[in-house]
PDB file of C-alpha atoms in Angstrom:
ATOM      1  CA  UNK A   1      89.291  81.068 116.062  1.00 56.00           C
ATOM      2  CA  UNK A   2      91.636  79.544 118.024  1.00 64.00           C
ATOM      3  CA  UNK A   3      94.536  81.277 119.397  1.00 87.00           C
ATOM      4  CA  UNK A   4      97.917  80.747 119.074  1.00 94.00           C
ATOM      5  CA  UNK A   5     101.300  81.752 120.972  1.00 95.00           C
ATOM      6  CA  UNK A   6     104.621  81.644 119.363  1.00 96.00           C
ATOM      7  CA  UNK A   7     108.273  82.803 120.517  1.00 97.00           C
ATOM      8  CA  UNK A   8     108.758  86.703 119.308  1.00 96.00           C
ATOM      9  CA  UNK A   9     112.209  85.570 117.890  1.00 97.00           C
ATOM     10  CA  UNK A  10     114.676  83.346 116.872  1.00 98.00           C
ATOM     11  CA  UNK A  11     117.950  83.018 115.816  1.00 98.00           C
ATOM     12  CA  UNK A  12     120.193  79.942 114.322  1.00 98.00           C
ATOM     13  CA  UNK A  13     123.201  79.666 111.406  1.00 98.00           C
ATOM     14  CA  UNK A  14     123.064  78.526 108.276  1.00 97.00           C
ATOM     15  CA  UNK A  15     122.926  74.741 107.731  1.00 97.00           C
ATOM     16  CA  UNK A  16     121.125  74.454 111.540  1.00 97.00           C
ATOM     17  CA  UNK A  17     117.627  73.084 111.343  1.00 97.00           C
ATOM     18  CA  UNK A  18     115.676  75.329 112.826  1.00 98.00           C
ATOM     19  CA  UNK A  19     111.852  74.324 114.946  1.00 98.00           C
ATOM     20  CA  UNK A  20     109.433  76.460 115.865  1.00 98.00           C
ATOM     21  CA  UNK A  21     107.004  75.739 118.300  1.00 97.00           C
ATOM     22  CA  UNK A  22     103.307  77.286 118.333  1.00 97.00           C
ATOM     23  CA  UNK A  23     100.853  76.605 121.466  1.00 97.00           C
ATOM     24  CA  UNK A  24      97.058  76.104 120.376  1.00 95.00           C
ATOM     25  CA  UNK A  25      95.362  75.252 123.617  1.00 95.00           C
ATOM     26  CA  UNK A  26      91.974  76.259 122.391  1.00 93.00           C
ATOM     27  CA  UNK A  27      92.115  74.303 118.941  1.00 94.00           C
ATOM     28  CA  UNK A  28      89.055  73.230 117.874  1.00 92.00           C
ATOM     29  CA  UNK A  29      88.110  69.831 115.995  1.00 92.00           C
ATOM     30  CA  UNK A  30      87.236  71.161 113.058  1.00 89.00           C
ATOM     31  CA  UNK A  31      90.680  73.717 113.081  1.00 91.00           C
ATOM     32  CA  UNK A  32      93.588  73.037 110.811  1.00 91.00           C
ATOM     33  CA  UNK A  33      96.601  74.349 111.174  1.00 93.00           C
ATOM     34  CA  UNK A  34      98.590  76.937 108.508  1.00 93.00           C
ATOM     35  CA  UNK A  35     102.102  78.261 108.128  1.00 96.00           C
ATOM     36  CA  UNK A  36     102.841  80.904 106.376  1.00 96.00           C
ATOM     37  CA  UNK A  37     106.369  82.722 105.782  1.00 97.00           C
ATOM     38  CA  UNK A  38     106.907  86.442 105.168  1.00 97.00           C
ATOM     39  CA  UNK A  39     109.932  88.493 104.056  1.00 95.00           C
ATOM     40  CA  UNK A  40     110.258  92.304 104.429  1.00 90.00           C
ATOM     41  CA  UNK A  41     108.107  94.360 102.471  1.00 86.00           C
ATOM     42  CA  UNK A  42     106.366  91.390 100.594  1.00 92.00           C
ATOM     43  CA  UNK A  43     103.523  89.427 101.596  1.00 95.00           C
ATOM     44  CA  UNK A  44     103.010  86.438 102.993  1.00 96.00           C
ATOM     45  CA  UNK A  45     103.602  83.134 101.160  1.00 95.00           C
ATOM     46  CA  UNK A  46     102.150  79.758 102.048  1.00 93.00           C
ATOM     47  CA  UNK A  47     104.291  77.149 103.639  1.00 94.00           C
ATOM     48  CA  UNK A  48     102.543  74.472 104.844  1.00 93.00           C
ATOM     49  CA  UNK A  49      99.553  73.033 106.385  1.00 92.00           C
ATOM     50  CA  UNK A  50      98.054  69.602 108.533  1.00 92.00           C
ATOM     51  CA  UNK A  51      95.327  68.333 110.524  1.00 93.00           C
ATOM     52  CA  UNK A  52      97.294  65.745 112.604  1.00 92.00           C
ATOM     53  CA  UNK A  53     100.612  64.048 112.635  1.00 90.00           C
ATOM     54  CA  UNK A  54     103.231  64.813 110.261  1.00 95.00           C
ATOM     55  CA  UNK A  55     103.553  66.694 106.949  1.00 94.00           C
ATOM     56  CA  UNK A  56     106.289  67.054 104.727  1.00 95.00           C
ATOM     57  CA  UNK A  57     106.978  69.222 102.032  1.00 92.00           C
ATOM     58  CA  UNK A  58     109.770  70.180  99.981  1.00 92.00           C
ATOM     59  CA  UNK A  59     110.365  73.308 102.087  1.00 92.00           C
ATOM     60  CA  UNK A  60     109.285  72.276 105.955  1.00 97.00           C
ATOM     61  CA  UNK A  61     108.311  69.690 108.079  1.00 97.00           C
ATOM     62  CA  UNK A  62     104.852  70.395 110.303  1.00 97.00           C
ATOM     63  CA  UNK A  63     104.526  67.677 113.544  1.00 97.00           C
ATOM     64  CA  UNK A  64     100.927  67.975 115.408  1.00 97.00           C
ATOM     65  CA  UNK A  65     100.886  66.019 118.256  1.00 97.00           C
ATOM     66  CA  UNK A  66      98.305  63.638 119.298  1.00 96.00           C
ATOM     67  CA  UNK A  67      96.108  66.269 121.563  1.00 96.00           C
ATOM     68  CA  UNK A  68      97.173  69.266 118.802  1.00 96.00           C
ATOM     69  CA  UNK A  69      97.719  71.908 121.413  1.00 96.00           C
ATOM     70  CA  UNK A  70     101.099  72.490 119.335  1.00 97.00           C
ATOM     71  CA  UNK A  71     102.521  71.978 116.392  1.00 97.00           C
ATOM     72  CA  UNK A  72     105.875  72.361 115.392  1.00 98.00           C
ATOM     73  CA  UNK A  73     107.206  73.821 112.072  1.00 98.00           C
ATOM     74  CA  UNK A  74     110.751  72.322 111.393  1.00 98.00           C
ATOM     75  CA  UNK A  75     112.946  73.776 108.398  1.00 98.00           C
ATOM     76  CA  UNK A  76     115.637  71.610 107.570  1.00 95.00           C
ATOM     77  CA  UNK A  77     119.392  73.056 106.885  1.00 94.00           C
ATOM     78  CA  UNK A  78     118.432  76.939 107.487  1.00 97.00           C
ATOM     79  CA  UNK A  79     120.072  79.357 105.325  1.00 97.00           C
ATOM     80  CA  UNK A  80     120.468  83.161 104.982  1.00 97.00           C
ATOM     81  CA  UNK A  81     117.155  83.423 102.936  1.00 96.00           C
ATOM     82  CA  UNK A  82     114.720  81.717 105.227  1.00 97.00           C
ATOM     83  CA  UNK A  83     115.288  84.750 107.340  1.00 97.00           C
ATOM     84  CA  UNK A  84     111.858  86.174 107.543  1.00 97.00           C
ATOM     85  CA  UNK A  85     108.852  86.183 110.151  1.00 97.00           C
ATOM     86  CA  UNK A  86     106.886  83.081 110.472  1.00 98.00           C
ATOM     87  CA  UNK A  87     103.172  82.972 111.580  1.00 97.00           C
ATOM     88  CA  UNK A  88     100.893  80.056 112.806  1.00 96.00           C
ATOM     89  CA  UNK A  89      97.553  80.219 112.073  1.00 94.00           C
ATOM     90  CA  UNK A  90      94.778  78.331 113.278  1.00 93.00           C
ATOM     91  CA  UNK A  91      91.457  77.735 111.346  1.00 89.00           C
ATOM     92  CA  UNK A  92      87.734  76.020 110.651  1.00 85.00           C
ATOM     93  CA  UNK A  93      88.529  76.353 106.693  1.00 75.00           C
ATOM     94  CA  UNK A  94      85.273  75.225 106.262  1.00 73.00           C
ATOM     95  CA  UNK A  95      83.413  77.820 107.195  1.00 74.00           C
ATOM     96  CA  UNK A  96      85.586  81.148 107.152  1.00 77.00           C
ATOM     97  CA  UNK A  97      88.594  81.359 104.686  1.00 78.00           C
ATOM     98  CA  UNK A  98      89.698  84.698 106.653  1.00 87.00           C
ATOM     99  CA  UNK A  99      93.199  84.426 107.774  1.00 90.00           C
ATOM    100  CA  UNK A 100      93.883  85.810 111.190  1.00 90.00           C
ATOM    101  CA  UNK A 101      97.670  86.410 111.852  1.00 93.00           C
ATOM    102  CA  UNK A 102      99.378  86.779 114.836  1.00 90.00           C
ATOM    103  CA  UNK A 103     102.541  88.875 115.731  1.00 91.00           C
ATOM    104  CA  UNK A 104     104.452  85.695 114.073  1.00 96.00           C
ATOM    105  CA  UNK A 105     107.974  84.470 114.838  1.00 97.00           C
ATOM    106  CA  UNK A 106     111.150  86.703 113.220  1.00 97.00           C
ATOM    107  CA  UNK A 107     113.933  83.901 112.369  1.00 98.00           C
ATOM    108  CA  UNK A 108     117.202  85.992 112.267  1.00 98.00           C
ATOM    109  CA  UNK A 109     119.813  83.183 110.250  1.00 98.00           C
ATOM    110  CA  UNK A 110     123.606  84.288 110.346  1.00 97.00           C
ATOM    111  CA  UNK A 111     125.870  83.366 108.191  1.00 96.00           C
TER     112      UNK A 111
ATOM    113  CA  UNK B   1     104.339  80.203  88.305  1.00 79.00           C
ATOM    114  CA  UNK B   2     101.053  82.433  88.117  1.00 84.00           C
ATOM    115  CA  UNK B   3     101.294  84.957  90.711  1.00 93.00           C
ATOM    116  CA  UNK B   4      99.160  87.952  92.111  1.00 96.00           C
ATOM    117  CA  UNK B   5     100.443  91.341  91.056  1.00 97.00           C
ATOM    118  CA  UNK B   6      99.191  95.062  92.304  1.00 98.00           C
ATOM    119  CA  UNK B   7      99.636  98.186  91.148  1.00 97.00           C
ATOM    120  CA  UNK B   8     101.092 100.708  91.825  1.00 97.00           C
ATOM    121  CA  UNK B   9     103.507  99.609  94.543  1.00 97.00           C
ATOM    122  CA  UNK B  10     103.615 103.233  96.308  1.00 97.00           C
ATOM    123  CA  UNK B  11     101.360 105.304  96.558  1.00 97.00           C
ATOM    124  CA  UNK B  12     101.394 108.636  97.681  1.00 98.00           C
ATOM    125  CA  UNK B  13      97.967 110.444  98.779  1.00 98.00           C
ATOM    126  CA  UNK B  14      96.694 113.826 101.088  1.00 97.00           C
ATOM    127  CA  UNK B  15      94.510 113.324 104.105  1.00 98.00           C
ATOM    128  CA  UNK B  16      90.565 113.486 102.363  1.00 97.00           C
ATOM    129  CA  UNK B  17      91.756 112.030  98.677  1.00 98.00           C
ATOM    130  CA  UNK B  18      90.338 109.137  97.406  1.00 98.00           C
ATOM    131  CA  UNK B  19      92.865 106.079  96.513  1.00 98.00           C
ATOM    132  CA  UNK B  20      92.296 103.431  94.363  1.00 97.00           C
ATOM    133  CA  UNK B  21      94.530 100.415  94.434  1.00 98.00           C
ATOM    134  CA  UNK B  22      94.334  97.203  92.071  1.00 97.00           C
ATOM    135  CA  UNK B  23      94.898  94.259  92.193  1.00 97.00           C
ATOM    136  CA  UNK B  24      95.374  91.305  89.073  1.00 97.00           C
ATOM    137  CA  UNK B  25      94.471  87.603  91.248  1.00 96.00           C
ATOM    138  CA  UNK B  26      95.458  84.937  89.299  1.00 93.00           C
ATOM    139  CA  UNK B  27      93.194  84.347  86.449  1.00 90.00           C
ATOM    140  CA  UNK B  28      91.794  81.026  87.604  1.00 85.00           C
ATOM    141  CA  UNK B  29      90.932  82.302  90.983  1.00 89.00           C
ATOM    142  CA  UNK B  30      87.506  83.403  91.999  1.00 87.00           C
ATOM    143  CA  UNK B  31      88.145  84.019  95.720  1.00 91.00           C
ATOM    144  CA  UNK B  32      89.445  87.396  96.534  1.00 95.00           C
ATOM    145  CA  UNK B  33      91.059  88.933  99.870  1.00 96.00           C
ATOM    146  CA  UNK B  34      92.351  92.604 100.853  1.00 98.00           C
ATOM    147  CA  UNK B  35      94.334  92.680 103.938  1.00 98.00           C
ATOM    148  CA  UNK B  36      96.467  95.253 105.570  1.00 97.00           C
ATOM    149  CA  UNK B  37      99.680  95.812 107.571  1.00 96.00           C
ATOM    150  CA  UNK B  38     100.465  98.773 109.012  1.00 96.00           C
ATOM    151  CA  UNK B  39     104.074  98.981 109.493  1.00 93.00           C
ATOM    152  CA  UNK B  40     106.009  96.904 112.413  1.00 90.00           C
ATOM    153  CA  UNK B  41     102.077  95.157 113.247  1.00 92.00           C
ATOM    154  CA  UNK B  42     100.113  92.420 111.979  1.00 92.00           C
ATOM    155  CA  UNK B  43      98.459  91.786 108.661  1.00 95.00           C
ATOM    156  CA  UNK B  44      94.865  92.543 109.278  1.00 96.00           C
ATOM    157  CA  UNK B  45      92.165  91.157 107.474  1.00 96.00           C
ATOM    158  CA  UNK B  46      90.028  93.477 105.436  1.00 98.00           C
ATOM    159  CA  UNK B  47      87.383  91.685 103.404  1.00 97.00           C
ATOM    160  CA  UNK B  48      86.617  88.601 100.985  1.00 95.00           C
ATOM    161  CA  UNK B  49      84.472  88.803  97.798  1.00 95.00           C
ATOM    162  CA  UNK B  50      83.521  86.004  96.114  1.00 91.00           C
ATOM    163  CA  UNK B  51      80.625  85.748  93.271  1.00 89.00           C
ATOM    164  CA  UNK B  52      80.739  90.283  93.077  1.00 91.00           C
ATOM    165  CA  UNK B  53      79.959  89.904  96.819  1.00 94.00           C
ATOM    166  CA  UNK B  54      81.403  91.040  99.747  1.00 95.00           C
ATOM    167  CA  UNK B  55      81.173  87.787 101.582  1.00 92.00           C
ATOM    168  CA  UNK B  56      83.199  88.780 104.890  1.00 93.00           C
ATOM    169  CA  UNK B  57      84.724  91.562 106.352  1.00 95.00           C
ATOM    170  CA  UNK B  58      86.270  93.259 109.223  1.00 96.00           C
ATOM    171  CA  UNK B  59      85.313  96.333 111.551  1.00 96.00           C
ATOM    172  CA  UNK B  60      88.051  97.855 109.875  1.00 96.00           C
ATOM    173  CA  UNK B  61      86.807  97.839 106.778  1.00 97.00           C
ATOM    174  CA  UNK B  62      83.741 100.585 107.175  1.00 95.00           C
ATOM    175  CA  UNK B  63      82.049 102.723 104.885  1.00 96.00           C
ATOM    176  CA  UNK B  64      84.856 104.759 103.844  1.00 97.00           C
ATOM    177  CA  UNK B  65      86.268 100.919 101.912  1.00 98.00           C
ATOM    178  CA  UNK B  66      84.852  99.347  98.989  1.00 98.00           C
ATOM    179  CA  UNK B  67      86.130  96.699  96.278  1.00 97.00           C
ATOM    180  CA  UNK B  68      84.752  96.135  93.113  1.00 95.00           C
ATOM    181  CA  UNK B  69      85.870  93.517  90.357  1.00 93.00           C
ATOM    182  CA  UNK B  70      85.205  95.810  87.479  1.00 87.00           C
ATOM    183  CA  UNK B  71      85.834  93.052  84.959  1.00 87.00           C
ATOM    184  CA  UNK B  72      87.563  89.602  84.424  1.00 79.00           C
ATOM    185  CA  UNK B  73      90.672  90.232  85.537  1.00 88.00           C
ATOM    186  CA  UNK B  74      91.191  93.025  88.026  1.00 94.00           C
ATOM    187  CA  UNK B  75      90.124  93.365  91.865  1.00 96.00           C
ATOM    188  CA  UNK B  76      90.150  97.066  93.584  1.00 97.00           C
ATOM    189  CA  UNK B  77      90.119  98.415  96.688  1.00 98.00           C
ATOM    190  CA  UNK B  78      88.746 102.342  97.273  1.00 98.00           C
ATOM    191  CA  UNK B  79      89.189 104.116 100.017  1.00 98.00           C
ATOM    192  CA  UNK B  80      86.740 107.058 100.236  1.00 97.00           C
ATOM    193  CA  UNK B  81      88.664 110.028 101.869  1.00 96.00           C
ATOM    194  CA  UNK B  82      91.886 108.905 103.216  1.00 97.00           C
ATOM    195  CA  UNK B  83      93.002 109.192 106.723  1.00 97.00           C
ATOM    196  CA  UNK B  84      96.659 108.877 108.507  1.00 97.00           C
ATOM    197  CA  UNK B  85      95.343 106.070 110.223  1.00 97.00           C
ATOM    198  CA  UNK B  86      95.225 104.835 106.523  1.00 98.00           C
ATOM    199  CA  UNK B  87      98.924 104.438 105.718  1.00 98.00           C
ATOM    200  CA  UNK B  88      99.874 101.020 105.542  1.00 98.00           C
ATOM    201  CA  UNK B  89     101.180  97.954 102.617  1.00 98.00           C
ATOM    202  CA  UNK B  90      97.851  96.647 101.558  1.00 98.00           C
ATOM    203  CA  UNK B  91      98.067  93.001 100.145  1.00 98.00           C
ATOM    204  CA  UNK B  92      95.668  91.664  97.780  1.00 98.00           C
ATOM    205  CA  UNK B  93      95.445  87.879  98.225  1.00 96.00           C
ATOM    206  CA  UNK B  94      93.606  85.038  95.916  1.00 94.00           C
ATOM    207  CA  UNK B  95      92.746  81.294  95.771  1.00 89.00           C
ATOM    208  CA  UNK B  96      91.137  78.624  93.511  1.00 82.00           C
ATOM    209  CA  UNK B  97      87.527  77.936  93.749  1.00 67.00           C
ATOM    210  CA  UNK B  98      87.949  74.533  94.904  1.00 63.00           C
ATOM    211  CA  UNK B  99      90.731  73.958  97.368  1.00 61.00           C
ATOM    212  CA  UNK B 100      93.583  71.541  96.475  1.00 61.00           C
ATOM    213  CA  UNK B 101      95.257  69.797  99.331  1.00 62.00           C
ATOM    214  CA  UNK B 102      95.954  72.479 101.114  1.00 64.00           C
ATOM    215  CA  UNK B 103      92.804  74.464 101.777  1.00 69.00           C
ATOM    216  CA  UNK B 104      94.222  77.766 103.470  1.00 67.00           C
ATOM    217  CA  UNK B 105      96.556  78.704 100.390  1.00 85.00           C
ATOM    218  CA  UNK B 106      96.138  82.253  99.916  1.00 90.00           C
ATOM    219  CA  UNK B 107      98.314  83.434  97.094  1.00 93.00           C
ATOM    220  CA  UNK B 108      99.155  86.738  98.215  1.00 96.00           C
ATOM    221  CA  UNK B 109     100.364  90.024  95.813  1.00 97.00           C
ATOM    222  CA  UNK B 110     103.716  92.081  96.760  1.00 96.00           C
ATOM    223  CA  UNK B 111     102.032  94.722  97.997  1.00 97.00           C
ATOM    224  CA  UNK B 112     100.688  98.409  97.681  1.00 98.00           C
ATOM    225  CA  UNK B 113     102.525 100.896 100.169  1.00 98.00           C
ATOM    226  CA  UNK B 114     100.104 103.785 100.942  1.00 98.00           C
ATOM    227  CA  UNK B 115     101.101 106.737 102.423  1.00 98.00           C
ATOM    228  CA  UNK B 116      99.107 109.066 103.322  1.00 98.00           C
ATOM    229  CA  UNK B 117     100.184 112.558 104.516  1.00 97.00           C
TER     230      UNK B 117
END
């Protein structure tokens, strides 16, 4: 599994959009690559997830550049509930459905 | 929305006693997960059943762990004899049999805190 390196924390104000950057040097071709979102004492929810380029959800934005050593998650107009840690994960979901987090990236947003 | 739920969400245990948590996936799920956090680190994998197997697991989870799915609906996690080392929130995750468009979607539970003293 490939490992990934993200900033311990952030902070940013409501309405801001908000990008957080996660290195992947050691992706492999057959890795995708996962966001997930978790709040204090709850577990982790699902944000978003690509292979290459750009996806777009209702909730983020993920851009994968061409050689996919990074990605970017982007959250659009931050407010006071999106604080919460953020983890990158990077995976071969075809043949292990583990997920391995990382120490993940706390977003702090102030009002 | 369907959504994973465990019970209970503290539980309170001595060093040696056997624990039991549980865990409802979401009823068209077939893929199960147990992971673990202890407090201020990362959530750990523990294992994945799928089919009444075991079909991965981590060196944590040794022979003092076993799940079951005891029937249709609920997934559990034992833990043998209980150690300090033990106390953590222990998440129960699921996810459909055939993945949708996003193939990593873990539906994850709320949690089971388990202290053990």
């Amino acid at each position: 599994l490939a490992k990934t390196t993200q900033p311990i924390s952030m902070d940013s104000y409501e309405g801001q959009e908000v990008n957080i950057t996660c290195s992947h040097n050691n992706i492999a071709t057959n890795d995708y690559i996962t966001w997930y979102q978790q709040f204090p004492s709850q577990g982790p929810r699902f944000i978003i997830q690509g292979y290459k380029t750009k996806v777009t959800n209702e909730v983020a934005s993920l851009f994968i550049p061409a050689d996919r050593k990074s990605s970017t998650l982007s959250l659009p107009r931050v407010s006071l509930s999106d604080t919460a840690v953020y983890y990158c994960l990077v995976g071969d979901l075809y043949n292990t459905d583990k997920l391995i987090f990382g120490t993940g990236t706390r977003l702090q947003v102030f009002p | 929305e369907p959504e994973v739920t465990q019970t209970p969400s503290h539980q309170v245990t001595q060093m040696g006693q056997e624990v039991i948590l549980r865990c409802v996936p979401i009823s068209n799920h077939l893929y199960f997960y147990w992971y673990r956090q202890i407090l201020g680190q990362k959530v750990e994998f523990l294992v994945s059943f799928y089919n009444n197997e075991i079909s991965e697991k981590s060196e944590i989870f040794d022979d003092q762990f076993s799940v079951e799915r005891p029937d249709g609906s609920n997934f559990t996690l034992k833990i043998r004899s209980t150690k300090l080392e033990d106390s953590a929130m222990y998440f129960c995750a699921s996810r459909d049999l055939i993945p949708g468009q996003n193939l990593y979607e873990q539906y994850f539970g709320p949690g089971t805190r388990l202290t053990v003293t």
